[in-house]
Coordinates of N, CA and C and ligand atoms in Angstrom, one line a residue:
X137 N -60.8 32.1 221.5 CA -60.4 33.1 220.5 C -61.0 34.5 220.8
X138 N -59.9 35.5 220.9 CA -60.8 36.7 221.2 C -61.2 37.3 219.7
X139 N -62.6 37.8 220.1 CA -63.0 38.4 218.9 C -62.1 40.0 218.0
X140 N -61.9 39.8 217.0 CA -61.1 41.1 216.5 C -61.7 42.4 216.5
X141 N -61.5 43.4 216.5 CA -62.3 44.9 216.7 C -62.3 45.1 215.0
X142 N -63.6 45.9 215.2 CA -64.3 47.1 213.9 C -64.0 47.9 214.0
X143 N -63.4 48.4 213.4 CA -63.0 50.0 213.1 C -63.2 50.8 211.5
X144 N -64.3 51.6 212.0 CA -64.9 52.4 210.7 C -64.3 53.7 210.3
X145 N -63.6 54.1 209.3 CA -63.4 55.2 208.9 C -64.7 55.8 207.9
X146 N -64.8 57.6 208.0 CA -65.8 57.9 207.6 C -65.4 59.6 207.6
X147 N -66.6 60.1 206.5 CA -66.3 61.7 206.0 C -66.4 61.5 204.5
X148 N -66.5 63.0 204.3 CA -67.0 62.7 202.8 C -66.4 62.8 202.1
X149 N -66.8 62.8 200.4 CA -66.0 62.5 199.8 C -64.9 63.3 199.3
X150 N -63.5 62.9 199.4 CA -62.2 63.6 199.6 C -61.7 63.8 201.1
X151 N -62.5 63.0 202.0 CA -62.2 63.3 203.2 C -60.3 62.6 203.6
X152 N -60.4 61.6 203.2 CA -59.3 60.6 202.9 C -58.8 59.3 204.0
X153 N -60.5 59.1 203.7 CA -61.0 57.6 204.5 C -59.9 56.9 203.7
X154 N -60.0 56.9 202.6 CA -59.3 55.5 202.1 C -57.7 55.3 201.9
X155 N -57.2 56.6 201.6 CA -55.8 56.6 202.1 C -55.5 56.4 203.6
X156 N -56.3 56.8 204.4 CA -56.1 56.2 205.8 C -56.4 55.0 206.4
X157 N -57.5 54.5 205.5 CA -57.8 53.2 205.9 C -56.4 52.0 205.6
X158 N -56.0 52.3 204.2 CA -54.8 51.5 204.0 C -53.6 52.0 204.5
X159 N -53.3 53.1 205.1 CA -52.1 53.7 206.0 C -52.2 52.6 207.7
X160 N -53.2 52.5 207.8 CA -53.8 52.3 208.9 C -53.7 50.4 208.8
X161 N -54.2 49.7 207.8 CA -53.5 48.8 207.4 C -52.3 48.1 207.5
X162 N -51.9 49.2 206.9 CA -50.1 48.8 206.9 C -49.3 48.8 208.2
X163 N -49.8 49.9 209.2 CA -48.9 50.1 209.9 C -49.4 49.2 211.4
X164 N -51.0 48.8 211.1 CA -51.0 47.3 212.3 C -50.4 46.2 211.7
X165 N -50.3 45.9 210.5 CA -49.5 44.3 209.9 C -48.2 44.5 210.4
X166 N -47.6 45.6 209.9 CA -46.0 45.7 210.2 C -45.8 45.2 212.0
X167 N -46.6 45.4 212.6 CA -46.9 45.4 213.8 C -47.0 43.8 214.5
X168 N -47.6 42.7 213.4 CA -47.9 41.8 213.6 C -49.3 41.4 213.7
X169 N -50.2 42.3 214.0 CA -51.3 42.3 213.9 C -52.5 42.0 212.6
X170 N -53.0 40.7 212.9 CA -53.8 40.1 212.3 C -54.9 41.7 212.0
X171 N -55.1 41.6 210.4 CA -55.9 42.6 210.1 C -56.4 42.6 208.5
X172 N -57.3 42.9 208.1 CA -58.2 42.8 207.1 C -58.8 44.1 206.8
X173 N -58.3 44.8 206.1 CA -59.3 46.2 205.2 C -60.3 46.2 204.1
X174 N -61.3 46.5 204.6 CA -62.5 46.5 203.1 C -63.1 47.6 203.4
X175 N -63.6 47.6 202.8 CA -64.8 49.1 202.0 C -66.1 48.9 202.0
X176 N -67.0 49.9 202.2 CA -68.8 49.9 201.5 C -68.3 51.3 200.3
X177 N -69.2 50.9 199.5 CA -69.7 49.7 199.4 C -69.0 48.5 199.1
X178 N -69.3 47.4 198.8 CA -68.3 45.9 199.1 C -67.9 45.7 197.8
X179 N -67.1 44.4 198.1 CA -66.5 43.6 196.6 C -67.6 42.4 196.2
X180 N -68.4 42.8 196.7 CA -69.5 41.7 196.9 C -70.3 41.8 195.7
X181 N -71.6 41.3 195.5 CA -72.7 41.4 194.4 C -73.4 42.5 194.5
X182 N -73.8 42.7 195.6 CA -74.5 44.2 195.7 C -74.0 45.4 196.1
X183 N -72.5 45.1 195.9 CA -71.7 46.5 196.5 C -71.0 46.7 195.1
X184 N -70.9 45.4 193.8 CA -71.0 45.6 192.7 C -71.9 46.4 192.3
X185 N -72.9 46.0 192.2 CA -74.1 47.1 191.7 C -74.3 48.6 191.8
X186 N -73.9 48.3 193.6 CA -74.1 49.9 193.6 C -72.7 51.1 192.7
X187 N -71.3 50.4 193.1 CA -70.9 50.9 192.1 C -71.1 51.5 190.7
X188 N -71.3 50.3 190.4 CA -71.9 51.0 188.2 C -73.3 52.0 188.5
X189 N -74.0 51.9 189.9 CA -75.2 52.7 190.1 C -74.8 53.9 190.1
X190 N -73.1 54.2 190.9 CA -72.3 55.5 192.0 C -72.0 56.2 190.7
X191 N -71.2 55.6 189.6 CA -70.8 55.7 188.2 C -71.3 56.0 186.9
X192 N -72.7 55.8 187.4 CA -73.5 56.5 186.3 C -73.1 55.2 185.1
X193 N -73.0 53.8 185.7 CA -72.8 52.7 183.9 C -73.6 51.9 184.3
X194 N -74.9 51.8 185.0 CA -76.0 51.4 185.0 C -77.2 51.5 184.4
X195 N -77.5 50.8 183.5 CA -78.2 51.5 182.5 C -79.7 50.5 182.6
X196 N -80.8 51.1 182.9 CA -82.0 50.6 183.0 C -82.6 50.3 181.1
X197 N -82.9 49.1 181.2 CA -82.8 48.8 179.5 C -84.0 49.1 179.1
X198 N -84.1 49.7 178.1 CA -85.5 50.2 177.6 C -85.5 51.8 177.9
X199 N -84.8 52.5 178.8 CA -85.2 53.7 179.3 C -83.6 54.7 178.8
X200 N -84.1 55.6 178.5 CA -82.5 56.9 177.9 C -81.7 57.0 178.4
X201 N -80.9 55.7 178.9 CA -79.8 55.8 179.3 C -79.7 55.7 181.1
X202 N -78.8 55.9 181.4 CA -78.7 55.5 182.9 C -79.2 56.4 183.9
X203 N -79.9 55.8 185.0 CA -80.6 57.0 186.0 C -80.4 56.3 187.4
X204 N -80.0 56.9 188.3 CA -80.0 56.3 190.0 C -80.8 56.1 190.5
X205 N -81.6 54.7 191.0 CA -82.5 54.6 191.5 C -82.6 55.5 192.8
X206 N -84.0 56.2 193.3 CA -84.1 56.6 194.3 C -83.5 56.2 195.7
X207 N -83.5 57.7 196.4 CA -83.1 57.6 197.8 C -83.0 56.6 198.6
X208 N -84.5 55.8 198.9 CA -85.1 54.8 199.4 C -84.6 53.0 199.3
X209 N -84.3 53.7 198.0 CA -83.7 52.0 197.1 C -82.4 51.9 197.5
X210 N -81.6 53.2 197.5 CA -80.4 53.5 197.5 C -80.4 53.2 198.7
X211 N -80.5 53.4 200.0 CA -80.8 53.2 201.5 C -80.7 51.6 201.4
X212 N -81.8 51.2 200.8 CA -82.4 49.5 201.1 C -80.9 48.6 200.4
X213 N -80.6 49.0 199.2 CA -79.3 48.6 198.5 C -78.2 48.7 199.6
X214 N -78.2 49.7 199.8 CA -76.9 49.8 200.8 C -76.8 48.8 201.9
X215 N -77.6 48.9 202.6 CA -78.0 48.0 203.6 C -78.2 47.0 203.4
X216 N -78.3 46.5 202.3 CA -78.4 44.9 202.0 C -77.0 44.2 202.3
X217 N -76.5 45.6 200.9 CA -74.6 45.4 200.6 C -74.1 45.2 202.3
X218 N -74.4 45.7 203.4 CA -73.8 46.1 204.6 C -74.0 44.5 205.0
X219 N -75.1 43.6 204.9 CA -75.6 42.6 205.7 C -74.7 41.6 205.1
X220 N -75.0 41.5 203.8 CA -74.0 40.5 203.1 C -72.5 40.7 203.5
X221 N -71.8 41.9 203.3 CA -70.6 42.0 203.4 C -70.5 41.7 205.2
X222 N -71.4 41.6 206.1 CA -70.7 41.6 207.6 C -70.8 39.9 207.7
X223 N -71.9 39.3 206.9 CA -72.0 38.1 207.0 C -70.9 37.1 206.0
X224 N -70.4 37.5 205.1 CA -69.3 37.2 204.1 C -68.1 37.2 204.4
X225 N -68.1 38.5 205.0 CA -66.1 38.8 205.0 C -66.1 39.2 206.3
X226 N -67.0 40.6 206.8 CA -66.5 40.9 207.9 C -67.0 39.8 209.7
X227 N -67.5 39.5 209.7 CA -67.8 38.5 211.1 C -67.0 37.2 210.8
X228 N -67.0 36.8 209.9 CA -66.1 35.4 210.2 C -64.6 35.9 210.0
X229 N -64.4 37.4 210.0 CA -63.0 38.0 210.2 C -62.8 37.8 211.7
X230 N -63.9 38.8 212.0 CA -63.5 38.9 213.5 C -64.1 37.9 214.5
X231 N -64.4 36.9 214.1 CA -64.5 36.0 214.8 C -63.1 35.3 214.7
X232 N -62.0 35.1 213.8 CA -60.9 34.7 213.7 C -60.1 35.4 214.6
X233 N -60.3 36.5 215.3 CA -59.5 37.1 216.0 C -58.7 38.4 215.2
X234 N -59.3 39.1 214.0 CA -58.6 39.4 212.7 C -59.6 40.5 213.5
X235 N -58.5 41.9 212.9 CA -59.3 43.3 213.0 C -59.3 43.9 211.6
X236 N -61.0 44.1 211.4 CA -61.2 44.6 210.6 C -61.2 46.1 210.2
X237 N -60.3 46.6 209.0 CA -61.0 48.0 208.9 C -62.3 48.5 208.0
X238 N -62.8 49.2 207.6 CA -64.0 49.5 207.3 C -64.1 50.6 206.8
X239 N -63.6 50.9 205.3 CA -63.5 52.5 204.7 C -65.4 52.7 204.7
X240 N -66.1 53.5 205.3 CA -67.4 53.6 205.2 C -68.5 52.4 205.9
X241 N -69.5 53.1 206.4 CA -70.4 52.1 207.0 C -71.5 52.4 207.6
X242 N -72.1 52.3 208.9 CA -73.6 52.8 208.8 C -73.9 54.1 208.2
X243 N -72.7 55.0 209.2 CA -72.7 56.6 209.0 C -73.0 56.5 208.0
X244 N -72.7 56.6 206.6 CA -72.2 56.7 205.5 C -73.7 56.8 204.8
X245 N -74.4 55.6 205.3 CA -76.2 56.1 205.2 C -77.1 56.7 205.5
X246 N -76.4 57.2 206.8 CA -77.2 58.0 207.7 C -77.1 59.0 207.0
X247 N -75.5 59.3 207.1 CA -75.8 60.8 206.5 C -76.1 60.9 204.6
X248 N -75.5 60.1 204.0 CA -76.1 59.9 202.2 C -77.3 60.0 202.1
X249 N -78.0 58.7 202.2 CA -79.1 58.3 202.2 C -80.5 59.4 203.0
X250 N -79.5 59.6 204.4 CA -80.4 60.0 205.0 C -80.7 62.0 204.8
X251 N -79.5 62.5 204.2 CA -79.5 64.0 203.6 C -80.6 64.3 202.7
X252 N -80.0 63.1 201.3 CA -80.9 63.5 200.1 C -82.1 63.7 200.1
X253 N -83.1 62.7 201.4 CA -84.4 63.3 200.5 C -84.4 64.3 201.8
X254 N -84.0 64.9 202.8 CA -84.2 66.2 203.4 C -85.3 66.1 204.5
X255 N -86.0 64.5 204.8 CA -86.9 65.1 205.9 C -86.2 64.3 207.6
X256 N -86.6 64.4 208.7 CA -85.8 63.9 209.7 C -85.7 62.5 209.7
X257 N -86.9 62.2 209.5 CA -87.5 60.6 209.7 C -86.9 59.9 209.1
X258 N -86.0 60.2 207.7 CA -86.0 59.5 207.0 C -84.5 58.6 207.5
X259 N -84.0 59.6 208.4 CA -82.9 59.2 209.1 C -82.6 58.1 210.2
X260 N -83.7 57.8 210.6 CA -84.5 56.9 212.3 C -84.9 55.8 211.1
X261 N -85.7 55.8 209.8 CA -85.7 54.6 208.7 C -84.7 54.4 208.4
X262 N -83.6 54.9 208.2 CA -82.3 54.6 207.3 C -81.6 53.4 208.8
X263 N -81.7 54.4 210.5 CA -80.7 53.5 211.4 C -81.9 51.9 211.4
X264 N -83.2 51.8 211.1 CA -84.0 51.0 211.2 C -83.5 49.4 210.5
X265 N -83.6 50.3 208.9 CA -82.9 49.2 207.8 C -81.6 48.7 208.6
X266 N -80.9 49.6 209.3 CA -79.6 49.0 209.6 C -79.1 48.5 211.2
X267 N -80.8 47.6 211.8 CA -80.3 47.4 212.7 C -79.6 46.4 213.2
X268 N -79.7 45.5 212.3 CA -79.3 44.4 212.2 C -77.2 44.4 212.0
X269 N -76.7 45.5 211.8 CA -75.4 46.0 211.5 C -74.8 45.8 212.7
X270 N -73.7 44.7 212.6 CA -72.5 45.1 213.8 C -72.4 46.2 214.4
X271 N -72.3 46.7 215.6 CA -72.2 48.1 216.1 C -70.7 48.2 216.3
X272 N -69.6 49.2 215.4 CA -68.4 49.2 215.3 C -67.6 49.4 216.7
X273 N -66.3 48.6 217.1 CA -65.8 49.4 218.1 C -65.3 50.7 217.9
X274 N -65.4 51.6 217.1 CA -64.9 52.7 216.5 C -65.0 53.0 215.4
X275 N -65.4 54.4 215.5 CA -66.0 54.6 214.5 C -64.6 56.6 214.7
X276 N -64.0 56.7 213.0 CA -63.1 57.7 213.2 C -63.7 58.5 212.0
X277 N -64.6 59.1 212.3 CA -65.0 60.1 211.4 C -64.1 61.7 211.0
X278 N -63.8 61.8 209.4 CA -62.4 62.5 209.2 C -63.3 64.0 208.7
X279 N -63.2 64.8 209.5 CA -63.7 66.5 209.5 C -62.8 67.2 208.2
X280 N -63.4 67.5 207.1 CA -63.0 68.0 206.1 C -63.8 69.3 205.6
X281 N -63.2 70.8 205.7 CA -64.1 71.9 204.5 C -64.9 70.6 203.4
X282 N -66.1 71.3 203.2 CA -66.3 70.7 201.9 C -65.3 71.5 200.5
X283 N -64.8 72.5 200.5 CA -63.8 73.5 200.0 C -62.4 72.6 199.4
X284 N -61.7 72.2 201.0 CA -60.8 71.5 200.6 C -61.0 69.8 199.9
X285 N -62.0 69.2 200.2 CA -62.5 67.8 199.7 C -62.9 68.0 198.3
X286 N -63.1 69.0 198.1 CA -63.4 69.4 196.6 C -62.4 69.5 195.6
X287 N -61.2 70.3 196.2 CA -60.1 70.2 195.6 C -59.6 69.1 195.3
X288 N -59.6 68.1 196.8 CA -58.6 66.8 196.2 C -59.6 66.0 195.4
X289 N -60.8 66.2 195.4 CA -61.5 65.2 194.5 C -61.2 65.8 192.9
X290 N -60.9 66.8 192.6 CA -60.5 67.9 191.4 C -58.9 66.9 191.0
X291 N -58.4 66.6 191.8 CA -56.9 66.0 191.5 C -57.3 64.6 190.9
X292 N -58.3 63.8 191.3 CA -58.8 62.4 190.9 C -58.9 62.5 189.6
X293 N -58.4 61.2 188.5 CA -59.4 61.1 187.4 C -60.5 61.0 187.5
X294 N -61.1 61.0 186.1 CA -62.6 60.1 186.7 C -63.7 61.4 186.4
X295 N -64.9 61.3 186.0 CA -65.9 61.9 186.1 C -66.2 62.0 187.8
X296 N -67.1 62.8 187.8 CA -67.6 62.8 189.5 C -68.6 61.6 189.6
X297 N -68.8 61.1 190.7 CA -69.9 60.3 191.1 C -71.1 60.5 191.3
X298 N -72.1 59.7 191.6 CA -73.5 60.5 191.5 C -73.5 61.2 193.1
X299 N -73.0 61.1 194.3 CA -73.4 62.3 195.5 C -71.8 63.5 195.2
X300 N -71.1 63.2 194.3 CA -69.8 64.2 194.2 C -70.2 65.9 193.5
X301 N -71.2 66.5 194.7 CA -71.8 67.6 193.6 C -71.5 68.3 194.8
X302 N -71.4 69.6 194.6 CA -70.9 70.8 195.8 C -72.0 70.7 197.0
X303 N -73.1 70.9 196.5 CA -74.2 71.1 197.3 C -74.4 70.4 198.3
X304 N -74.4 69.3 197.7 CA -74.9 68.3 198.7 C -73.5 67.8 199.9
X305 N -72.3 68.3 199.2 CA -71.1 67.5 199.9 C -70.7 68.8 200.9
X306 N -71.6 70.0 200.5 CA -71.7 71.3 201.6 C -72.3 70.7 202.9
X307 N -73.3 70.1 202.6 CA -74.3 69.7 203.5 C -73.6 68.6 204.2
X308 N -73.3 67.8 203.7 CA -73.0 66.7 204.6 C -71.7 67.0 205.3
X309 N -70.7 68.2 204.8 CA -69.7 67.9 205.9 C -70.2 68.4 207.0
X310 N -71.2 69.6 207.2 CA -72.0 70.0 208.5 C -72.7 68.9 208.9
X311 N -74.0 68.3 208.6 CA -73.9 66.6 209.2 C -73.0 65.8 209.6
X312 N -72.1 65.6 209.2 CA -71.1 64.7 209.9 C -70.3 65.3 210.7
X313 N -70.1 66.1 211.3 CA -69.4 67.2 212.1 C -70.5 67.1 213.4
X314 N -72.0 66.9 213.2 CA -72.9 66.4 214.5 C -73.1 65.1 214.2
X315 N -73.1 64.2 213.8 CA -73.7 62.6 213.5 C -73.4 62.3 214.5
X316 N -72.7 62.6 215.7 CA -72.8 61.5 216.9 C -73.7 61.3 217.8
X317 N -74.6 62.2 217.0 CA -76.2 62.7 217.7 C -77.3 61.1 217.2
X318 N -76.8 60.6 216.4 CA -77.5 59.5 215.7 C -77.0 58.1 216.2
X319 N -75.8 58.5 217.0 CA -75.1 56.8 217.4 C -74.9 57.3 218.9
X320 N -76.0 57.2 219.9 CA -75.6 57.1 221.0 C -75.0 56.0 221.6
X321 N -74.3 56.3 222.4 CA -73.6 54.2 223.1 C -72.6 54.5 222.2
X322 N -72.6 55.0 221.1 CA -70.9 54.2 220.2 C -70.3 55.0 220.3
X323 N -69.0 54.4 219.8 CA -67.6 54.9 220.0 C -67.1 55.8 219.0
X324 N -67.5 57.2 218.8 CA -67.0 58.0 218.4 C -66.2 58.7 218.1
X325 N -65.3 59.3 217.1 CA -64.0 60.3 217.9 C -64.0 60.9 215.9
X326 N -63.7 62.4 216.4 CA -63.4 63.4 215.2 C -62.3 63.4 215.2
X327 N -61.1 63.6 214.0 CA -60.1 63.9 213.7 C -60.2 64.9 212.5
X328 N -59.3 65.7 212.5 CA -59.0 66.9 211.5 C -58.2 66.4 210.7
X329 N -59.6 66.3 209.4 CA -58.8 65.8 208.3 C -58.2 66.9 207.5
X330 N -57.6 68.2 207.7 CA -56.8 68.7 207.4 C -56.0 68.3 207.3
X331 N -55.4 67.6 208.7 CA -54.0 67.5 208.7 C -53.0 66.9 207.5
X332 N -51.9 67.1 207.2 CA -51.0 66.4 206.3 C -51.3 64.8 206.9
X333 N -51.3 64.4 205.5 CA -51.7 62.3 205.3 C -50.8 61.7 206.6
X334 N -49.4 62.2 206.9 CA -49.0 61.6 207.9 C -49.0 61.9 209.3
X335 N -49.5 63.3 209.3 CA -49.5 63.6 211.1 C -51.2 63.2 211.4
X336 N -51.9 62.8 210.1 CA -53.5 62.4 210.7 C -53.4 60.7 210.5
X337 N -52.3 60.2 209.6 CA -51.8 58.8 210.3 C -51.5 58.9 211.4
X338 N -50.6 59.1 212.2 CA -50.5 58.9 213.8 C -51.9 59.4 214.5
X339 N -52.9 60.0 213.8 CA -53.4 60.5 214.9 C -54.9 59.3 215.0
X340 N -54.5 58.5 213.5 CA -55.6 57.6 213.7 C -55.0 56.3 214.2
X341 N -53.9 56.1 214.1 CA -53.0 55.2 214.8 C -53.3 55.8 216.7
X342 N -53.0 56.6 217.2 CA -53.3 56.7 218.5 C -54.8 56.6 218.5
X343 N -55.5 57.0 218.3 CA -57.1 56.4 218.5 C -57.0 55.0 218.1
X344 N -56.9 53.9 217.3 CA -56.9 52.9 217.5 C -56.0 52.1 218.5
X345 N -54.9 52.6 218.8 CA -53.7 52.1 220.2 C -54.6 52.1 221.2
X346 N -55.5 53.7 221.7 CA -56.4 53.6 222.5 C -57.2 52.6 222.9
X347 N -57.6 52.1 221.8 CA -59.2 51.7 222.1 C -58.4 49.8 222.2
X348 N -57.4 49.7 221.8 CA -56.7 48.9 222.0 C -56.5 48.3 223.5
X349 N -56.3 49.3 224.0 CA -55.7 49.3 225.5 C -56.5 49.1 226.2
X350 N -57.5 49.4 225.8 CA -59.1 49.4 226.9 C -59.1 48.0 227.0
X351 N -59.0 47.3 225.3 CA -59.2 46.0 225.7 C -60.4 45.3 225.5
Ligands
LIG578 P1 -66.1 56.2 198.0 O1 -66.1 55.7 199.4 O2 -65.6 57.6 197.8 O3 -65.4 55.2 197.1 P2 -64.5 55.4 195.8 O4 -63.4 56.2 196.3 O5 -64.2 54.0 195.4 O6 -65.4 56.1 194.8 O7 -67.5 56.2 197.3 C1 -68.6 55.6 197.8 C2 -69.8 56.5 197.6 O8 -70.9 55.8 198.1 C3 -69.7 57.8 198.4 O9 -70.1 58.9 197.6 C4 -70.6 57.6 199.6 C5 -71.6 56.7 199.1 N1 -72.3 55.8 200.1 C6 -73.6 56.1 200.4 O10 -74.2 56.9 199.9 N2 -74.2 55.3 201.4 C7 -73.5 54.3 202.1 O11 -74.1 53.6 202.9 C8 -72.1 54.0 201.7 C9 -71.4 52.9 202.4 C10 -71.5 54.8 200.7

């Protein structure tokens, strides 16, 4: 059985990981292709948690109401969520010969985890926690203004999330625009998540055909 490929979508928030991830879905099944789409954080127990953590309905009992555990926790949580979910769902995927997609994943800590508290190191600790992580065959990180991600997150219900604040989502779209500086050896490629939902569908569709072909 050949093993299935990883493929990570990634960018922040409003970038439009997740409408691509399931565009991207759809259009390998219709294809015939054995495939499987999940998310970080997961459907799992600790990708539970971190949600109602993301959400602000985590509420530490005894103390005024709900607060986000630190950077550090937030890092180690994540990374846990990453080990369980590759040992749960995603590896006995692709050991079936099933390609998985992946809305979010190391990047996603490197640069969250690794922005907030602001020193370098903290980013070489974050790839540390996560060495143990499948190394994706692709990884499609989606280049968004923080300007325009702002707007489509403005069209979302929903209160904001705990990293959905201008400042920080300033910051990280300039981080992720270099992050390939943090994953040498891997398979990288930027796409302009400008583009209209369907001409950056084909364009994540030909980057996956690609890496296809290689084989
Ligand atoms: P997101 O992917 O936007 O999911 P949803 O659309 O369901 O809200 O939200 C996940 C949030 O978690 C996002 O703000 C990024 C953050 N995150 C991290 O900080 N570190 C990580 O390792 C991962 C996977 C996500």
């Amino acid at each position: 059985m050949i093993e299935g490929l990883l493929v990570v979508l990634e960018g922040i928030d409003g970038a439009g990981t997740t409408t691509q991830t399931e565009l991207l879905a759809r259009a390998l099944g219709r294809r015939g292709l054995a495939v499987h789409a999940t998310r970080e954080p997961s459907d799992g127990p600790i990708g539970a948690l971190l949600r109602q953590v993301l959400s602000g309905r985590m509420v530490v009992p005894g103390d005024h109401g709900p607060r986000a555990p630190g950077w550090s926790t937030m890092a180690l949580l994540f990374a846990a969520d990453r080990l369980d979910h590759l040992q749960a769902e995603i590896l006995p995927n692709l050991r079936d010969g099933v390609t998985v997609l992946c809305d979010r994943y190391v990047a996603s800590s490197v640069a969250y985890q690794g922005l907030t508290e602001g020193s370098p190191s903290v980013v070489d600790w974050v790839l540390t926690v996560n060495r143990h992580a499948r190394v994706p065959d692709l990884t499609l990180v989606l280049d968004v203004s923080p300007e325009e991600a702002a707007r489509r997150r403005a069209r979302r219900s929903g209160r904001p999330e705990l990293y959905e604040e201008e400042a920080l989502q300033q910051r990280l779209a300039h981080f992720y625009k270099d992050i390939d500086k943090h994953f040498p050896g891997h398979r990288l490629r930027h796409l302009d998540g400008h583009l209209p939902v369907e001409a950056l569908h084909q364009e994540v569709l030909r980057a996956v055909d690609e890496l296809r072909a290689r084989g």
